[in-house]
Amino acid sequence: MVKVPLAPPRGMDDILPEEIPLHRSLVETVRLLFRLYGYREVETPPVEYYELFAVKSGQEILSHMYVFEDVHGRRLVLRPEMTAPIARLVAGKLSRSPRPIRLGYVADCYRLDEPQWGRRRRFYHGGFEIFGSKEPAADAECMVIFDDFLRRVGIRDYYFKVGHVGVHRAIMSAAGIEDDDQDTILGLLDRGRVEEAEESVRKLAKDREAATLFKEVAAHPAGPAIETIDELMAKLSKAERACKELENLRKIVKLASQVVEPARIIYYPGFARGLSYYTGFIFEVFGQGAEIALGGGGRYDGLVSLIGGPETPGVGFAIGLTRIMQYLTDRLMVKPQPDSPLALVAPLAEESIEFAFRAAHEFRRAGVPTELEMAAYSPSEAIRRAERRGARFLVLIGRREVESKTVSVRDLEGRFQEEWRVEEIYERAESLLGRTRVGS
Ligand code: AMP
């Protein structure tokens, strides 16, 4: 016998039968939102060329990638996120699609993060990206969809942490700081290394004013979005370009507030995100009792052109489905339940197995999830087995039923017991379905 590890690689998870329904319902909610908001779903391979992410994903992501070589010496990676692959599509195969183009995805992503609560090495993103619009309505739509998702999956206590790296970039650009340096500085800010970020601005800026302004933004206390934006605008009144960016954030927040409760939107002026392709609005979502984000995103206007496509603005976000699943079960105490059949067909004698096999098929034809016992058991054992599987209806088939070409259908919640002729099953089984119809 070969000894193989029975656990998956460290930080990766099997999704077990009792977990699948909850995972599936999160994915289905994402797909429902694709339909409701007009996003077309796409799929890309989990393996991409290294360069796709090397261009602009940022040091944080690059240092946590699974990188390997194929037999031809090509450098490949397991995708750490989906925005770059989607931008690759928009730069290539979809470059001629009419704009705006809304794309959605559900995809597993891989990062060599240190495994801990909510941080896995393989996790699912459910994402939405809009290309071809610079309008604040596109940014605001991202928040609205996230808000819609959270309500639909039963998360009620959450807030949006919003920011705008356009404000920082405007200050740095005005002071002649190159884009690459800006990315590094924003990366420092993202990791909480505020003083180092300020020090770099001081060193690289052509004038002293920039460092002061940068600090002013980074140090400004977080608060309810509109009020905080207005306070900061008053402070930065002389920095025209930074104020224009703040005005953009204000419009986004105002639009989002048409749907999202305004009190849930908190502006953090010092907020930056790890991915260096962000150029404007950014946000993350936090749930009560979870110190890490349930998802996030932002605007990345330069990404498509950077990877060789036409100049195309973009904004989007990813919902951290794996983290949300953990949040639901560990923090909100949602109890995962495995799928169970609606009906269990149980032959009671060796001679009734053939007939039971056929009868089970009639139930399925009618759309009733039906499991078949493959051997004969006594009625009391059949009941025990049906209960263990979580079946609501038990269909008993003994010698008598075989002779009369009927089945005994018993509601295990005690409401009825009926005898159906086999040719009636297809019609009558519908009554068992309630709201649980499968395959319709
Ligand atoms: P990011 O691409 O880093 O902005 O990630 C978006 C969301 O994906 C985060 O807010 C998390 O909810 C989720 N996420 C990121 N990294 C991980 C991870 N290692 N394990 C589980 N979820 C993650």
CSV table of C-alpha atoms and ligand atoms in Angstrom, one decimal, residues 61 80-81 111 113 118-121 123 125 273 275 278 284 293-297 318-320 322-323, ligand 1:
chain,number,residue,atom,x,y,z
A,61,ILE,CA,0.0,39.5,-4.2
A,80,PRO,CA,-4.4,34.8,-7.0
A,81,GLU,CA,-7.3,36.9,-8.0
A,111,ARG,CA,-2.6,32.5,-2.4
A,113,ASP,CA,-1.1,33.2,2.7
A,118,GLY,CA,-10.9,33.3,7.1
A,119,ARG,CA,-7.5,33.1,5.3
A,120,ARG,CA,-7.1,30.0,3.2
A,121,ARG,CA,-4.7,29.1,0.4
A,123,PHE,CA,-10.8,30.3,-1.7
A,125,HIS,CA,-14.3,34.8,-5.2
A,273,ARG,CA,-5.6,48.6,-0.9
A,275,LEU,CA,-3.4,45.7,-5.3
A,278,TYR,CA,-6.3,50.8,-8.2
A,284,GLU,CA,-14.0,46.8,1.7
A,293,ALA,CA,-12.8,42.0,5.1
A,294,LEU,CA,-15.7,39.9,3.6
A,295,GLY,CA,-14.8,41.4,0.2
A,296,GLY,CA,-13.7,44.5,-1.6
A,297,GLY,CA,-12.8,46.2,-4.8
A,318,ALA,CA,-14.9,40.4,-5.3
A,319,ILE,CA,-17.0,38.8,-2.6
A,320,GLY,CA,-14.9,36.5,-0.5
A,322,THR,CA,-15.1,31.2,1.4
A,323,ARG,CA,-14.6,33.7,4.1
B,1,AMP,P1,-8.6,40.9,-2.5
B,1,AMP,O1,-8.5,40.4,-3.9
B,1,AMP,O2,-7.4,40.7,-1.7
B,1,AMP,O3,-9.2,42.2,-2.4
B,1,AMP,O4,-9.7,39.9,-1.8
B,1,AMP,C1,-11.1,40.1,-1.9
B,1,AMP,C2,-11.7,39.3,-0.8
B,1,AMP,O5,-11.4,37.9,-1.0
B,1,AMP,C3,-11.2,39.6,0.6
B,1,AMP,O6,-11.9,40.7,1.2
B,1,AMP,C4,-11.6,38.3,1.3
B,1,AMP,O7,-12.9,38.2,1.7
B,1,AMP,C5,-11.3,37.3,0.2
B,1,AMP,N1,-9.9,36.7,0.4
B,1,AMP,C6,-8.7,37.3,0.1
B,1,AMP,N2,-7.7,36.5,0.4
B,1,AMP,C7,-8.3,35.4,1.0
B,1,AMP,C8,-7.7,34.2,1.6
B,1,AMP,N3,-6.4,33.9,1.6
B,1,AMP,N4,-8.6,33.3,2.1
B,1,AMP,C9,-10.0,33.5,2.1
B,1,AMP,N5,-10.5,34.6,1.5
B,1,AMP,C10,-9.7,35.5,1.0
